[in-house]
Tab-separated table of C-alpha atoms in Angstrom:
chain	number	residue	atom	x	y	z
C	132	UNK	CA	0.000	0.000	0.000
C	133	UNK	CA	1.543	3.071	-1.012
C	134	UNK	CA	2.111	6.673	1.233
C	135	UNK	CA	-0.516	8.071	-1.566
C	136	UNK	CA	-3.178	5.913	-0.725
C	137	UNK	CA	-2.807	6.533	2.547
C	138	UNK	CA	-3.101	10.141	2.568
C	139	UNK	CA	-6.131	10.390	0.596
C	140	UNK	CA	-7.132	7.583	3.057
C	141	UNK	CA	-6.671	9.676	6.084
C	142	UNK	CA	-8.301	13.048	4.512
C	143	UNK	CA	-11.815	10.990	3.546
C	144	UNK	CA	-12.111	10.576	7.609
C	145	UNK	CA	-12.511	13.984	8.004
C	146	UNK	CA	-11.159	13.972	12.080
C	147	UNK	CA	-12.817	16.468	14.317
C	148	UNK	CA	-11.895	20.147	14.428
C	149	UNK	CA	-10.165	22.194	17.123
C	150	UNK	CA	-12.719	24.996	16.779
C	151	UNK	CA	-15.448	22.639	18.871
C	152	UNK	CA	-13.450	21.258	21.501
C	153	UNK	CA	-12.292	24.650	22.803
C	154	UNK	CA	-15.422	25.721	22.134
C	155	UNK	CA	-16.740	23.311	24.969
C	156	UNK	CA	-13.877	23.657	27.263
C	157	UNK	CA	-14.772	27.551	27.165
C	158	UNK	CA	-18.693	26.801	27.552
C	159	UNK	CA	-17.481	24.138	30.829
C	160	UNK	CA	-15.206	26.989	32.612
C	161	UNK	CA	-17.574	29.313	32.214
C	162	UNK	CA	-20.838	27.606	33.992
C	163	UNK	CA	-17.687	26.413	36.559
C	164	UNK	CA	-17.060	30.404	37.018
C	165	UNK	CA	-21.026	31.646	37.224
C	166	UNK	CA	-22.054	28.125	39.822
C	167	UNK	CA	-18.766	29.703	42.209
C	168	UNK	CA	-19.772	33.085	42.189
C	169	UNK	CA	-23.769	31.913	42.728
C	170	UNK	CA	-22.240	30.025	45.513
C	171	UNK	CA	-20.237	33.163	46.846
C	172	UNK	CA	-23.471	35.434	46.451
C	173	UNK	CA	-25.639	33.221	48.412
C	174	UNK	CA	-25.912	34.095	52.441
C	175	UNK	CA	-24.540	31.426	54.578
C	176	UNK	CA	-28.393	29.960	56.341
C	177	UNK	CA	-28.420	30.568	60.153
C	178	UNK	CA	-27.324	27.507	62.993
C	179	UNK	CA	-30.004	25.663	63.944
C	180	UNK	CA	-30.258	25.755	67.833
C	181	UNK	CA	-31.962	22.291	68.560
C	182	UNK	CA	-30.607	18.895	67.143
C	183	UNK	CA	-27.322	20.557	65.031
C	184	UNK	CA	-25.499	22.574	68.366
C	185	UNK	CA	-22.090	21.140	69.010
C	186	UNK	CA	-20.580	18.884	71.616
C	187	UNK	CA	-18.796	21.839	73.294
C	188	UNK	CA	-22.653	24.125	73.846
C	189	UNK	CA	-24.177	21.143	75.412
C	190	UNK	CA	-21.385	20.989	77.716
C	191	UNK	CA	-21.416	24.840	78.283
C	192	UNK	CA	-25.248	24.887	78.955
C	193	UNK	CA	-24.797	21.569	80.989
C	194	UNK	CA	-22.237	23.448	83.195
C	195	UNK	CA	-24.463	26.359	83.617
C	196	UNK	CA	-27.340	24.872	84.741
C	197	UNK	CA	-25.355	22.891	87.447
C	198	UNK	CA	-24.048	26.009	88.516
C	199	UNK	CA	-27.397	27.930	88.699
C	200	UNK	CA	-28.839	24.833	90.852
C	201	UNK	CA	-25.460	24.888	92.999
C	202	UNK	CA	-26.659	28.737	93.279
C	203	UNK	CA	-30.139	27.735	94.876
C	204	UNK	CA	-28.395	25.262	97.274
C	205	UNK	CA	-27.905	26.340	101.107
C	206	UNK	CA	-23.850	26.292	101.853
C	207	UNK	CA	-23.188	25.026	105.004
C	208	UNK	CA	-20.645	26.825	106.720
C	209	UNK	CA	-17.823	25.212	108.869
C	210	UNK	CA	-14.865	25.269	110.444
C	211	UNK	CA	-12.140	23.135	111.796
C	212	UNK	CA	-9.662	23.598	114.569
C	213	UNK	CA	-6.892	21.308	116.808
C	214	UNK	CA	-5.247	22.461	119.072
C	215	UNK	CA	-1.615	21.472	119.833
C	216	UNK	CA	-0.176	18.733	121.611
C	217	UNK	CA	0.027	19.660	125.530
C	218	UNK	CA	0.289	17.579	128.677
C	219	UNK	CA	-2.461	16.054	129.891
C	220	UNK	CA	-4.082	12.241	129.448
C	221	UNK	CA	-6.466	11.729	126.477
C	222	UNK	CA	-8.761	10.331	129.615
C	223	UNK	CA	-8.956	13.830	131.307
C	224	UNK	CA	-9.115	15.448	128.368
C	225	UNK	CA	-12.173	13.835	126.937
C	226	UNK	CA	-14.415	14.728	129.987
C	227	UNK	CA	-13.771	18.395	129.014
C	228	UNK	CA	-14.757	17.342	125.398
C	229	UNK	CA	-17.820	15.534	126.142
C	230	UNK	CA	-18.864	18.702	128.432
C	231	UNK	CA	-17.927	21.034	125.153
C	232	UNK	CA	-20.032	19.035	122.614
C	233	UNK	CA	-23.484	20.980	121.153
C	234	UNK	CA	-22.914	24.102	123.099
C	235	UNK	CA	-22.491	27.517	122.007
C	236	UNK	CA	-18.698	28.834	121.621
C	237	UNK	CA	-19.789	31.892	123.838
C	238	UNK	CA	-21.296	29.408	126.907
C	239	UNK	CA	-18.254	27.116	126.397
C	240	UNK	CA	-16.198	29.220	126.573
C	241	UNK	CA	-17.711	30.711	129.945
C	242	UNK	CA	-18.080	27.105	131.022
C	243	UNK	CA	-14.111	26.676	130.658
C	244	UNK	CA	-13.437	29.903	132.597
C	245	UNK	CA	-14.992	28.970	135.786
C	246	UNK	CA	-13.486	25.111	135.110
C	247	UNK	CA	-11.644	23.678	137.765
C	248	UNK	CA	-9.480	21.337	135.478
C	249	UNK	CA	-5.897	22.263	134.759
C	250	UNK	CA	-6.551	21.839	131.104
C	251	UNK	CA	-9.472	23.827	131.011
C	252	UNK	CA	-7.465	26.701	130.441
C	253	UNK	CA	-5.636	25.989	127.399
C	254	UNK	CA	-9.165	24.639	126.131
C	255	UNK	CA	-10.210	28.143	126.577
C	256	UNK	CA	-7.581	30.362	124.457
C	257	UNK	CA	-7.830	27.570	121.477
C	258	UNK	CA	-11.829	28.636	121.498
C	259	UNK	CA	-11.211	31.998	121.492
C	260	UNK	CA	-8.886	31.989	118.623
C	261	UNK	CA	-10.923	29.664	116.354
C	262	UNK	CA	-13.813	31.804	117.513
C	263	UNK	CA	-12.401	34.480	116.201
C	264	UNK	CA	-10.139	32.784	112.609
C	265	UNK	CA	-14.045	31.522	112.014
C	266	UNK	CA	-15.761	35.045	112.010
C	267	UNK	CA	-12.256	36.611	109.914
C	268	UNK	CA	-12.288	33.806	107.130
C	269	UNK	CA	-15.156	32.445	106.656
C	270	UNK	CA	-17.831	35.258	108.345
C	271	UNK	CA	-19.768	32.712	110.725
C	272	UNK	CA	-21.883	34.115	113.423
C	273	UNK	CA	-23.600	32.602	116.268
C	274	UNK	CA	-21.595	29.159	116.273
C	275	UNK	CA	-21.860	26.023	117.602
C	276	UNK	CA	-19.474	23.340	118.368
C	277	UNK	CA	-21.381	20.327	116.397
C	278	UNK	CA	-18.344	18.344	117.080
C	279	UNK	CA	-15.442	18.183	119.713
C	280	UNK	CA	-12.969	14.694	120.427
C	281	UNK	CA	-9.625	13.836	121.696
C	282	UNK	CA	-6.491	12.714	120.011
C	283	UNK	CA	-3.818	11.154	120.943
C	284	UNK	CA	-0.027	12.799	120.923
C	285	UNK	CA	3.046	11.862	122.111
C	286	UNK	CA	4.040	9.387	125.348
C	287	UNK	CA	7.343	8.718	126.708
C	288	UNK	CA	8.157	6.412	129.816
C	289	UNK	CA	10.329	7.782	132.597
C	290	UNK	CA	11.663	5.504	135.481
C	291	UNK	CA	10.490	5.958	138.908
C	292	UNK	CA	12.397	5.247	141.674
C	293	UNK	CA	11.119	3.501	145.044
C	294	UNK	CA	12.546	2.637	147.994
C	295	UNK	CA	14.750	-0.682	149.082
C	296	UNK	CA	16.324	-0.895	145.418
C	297	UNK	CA	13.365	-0.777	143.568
C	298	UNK	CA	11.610	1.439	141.229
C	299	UNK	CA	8.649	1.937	138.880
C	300	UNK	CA	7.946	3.218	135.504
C	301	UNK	CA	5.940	6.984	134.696
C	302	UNK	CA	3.956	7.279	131.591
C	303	UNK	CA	3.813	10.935	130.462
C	304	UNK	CA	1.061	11.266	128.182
C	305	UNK	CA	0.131	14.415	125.715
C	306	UNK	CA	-2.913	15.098	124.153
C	307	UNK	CA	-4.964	17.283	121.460
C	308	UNK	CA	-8.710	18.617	121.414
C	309	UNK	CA	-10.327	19.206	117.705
C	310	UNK	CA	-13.297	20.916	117.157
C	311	UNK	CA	-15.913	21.615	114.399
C	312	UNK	CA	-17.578	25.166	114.316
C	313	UNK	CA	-20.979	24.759	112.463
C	314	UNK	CA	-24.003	27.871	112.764
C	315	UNK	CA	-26.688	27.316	115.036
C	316	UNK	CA	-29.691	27.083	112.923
C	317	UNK	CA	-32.515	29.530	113.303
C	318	UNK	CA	-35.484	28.525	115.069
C	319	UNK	CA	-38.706	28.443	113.530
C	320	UNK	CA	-40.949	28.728	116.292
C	321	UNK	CA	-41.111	27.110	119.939
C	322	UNK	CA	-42.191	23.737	118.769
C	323	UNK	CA	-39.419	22.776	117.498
C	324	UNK	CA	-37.545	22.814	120.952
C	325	UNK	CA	-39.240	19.327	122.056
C	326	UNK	CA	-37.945	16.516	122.255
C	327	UNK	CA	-38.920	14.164	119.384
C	328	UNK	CA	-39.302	10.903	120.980
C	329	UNK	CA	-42.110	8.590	122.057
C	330	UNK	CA	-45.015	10.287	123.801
C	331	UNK	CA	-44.099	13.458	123.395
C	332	UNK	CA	-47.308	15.495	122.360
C	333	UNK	CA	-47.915	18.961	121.473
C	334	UNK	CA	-51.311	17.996	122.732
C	335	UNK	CA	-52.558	15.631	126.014
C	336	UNK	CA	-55.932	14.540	126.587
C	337	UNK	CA	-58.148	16.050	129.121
C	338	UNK	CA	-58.004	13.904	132.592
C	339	UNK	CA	-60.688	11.419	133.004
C	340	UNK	CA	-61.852	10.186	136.140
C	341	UNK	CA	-61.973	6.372	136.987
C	342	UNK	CA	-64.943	4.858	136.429
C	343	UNK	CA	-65.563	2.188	139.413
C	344	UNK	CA	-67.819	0.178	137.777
C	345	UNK	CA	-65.484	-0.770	135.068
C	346	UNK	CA	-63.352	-3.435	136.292
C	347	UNK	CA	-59.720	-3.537	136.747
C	348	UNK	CA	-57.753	-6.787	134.784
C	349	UNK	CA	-53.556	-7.351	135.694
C	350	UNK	CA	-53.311	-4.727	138.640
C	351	UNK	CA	-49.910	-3.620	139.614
C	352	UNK	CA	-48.813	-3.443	142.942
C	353	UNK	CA	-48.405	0.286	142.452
C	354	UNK	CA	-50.538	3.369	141.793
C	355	UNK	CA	-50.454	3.779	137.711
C	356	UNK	CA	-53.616	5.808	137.029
């Protein structure tokens, strides 16, 4: 087959021209260029505030709620003391603490002023100091000790001696008071100073007299009525 044949071959095809295929890469970058600039025109649509909020809002709100309810809550104010390690026996010690417990820091204080105990006076300056740390840091008034015990502190054995060759041993004993400063709570009215136990009425029953025609079953050998 010869390069002639060929040629006229080729030119009876009749291949596509160049006009139409930059004709449609022209018509292609331009709807690219006018869909970008539609897309740049339009406003971006608002957040929706329910179902679509991120996880970092629900936390937000989540921590301001438990705040505002933390808000509403009634603080209870407190304070704690100790005292430091002085000599005395844990034993003596905790007869002052029992006498301290549920009273008001003004009347124990007064109670362990006219104390006869030798610790009673120690007891005293530690309640005036927390008495007053309490109303500087943390603005309490009209406190209470809810809570007052006895630690132990440090003990050390001495040797005693007795008579004839013979001798003994001395335990000296230290001890610490702490205490817990809570406000009194305000009282309502004068009902609520009762005592809530068993057959304790706001109200009693009007005496009856006994009836002697009713008969009397299990008598005691005491007057009960």
């Amino acid at each position: 087959m010869s390069i002639s044949s060929l040629n006229s071959a080729f030119r009876s095809l009749q291949p596509f021209k160049q006009t139409t295929v930059f004709n449609n890469i022209r018509a292609l970058q331009s709807s690219f260029s006018t869909s970008v600039a539609r897309a740049a025109e339009q406003s971006i649509p608002d957040r929706p505030q329910v179902g679509a909020s991120s996880l970092f809002e629900n936390a937000q709100i989540e921590a301001e709620e438990s705040l505002a309810q933390k808000e509403h809550k009634v603080i209870e104010k407190e304070y704690k003391y100790s005292t430091s390690n002085f000599k005395t026996s844990p034993q003596k010690l905790n007869m002052l603490a029992r006498q301290l417990r549920n009273l008001p820091v003004d009347e124990a204080i007064r109670q362990m002023q006219f104390s006869d105990k030798r610790s009673a006076k120690k007891i005293l300056h530690n309640l005036a100091f927390a008495r007053k740390n309490a109303a500087d840091q943390k603005g309490m008034e009209n406190m209470v000790i809810a809570q007052a015990w006895v630690g132990k502190g440090r003990s050390y054995k001495r040797i005693n001696f007795h008579g004839r060759g013979q001798f003994g041993v001395i335990h000296h004993r230290e001890a610490h008071m702490k205490f817990i400063f809570k406000e009194a709570p305000t009282e309502l009215d004068g009902l609520s100073e009762r005592r809530n136990v068993k057959g304790w009425k706001e109200s009693k029953k009007p005496w009856i007299p006994l009836k002697e025609t009713k008969p009397i079953y299990n008598p005691k050998p005491f007057y009960n009525w």
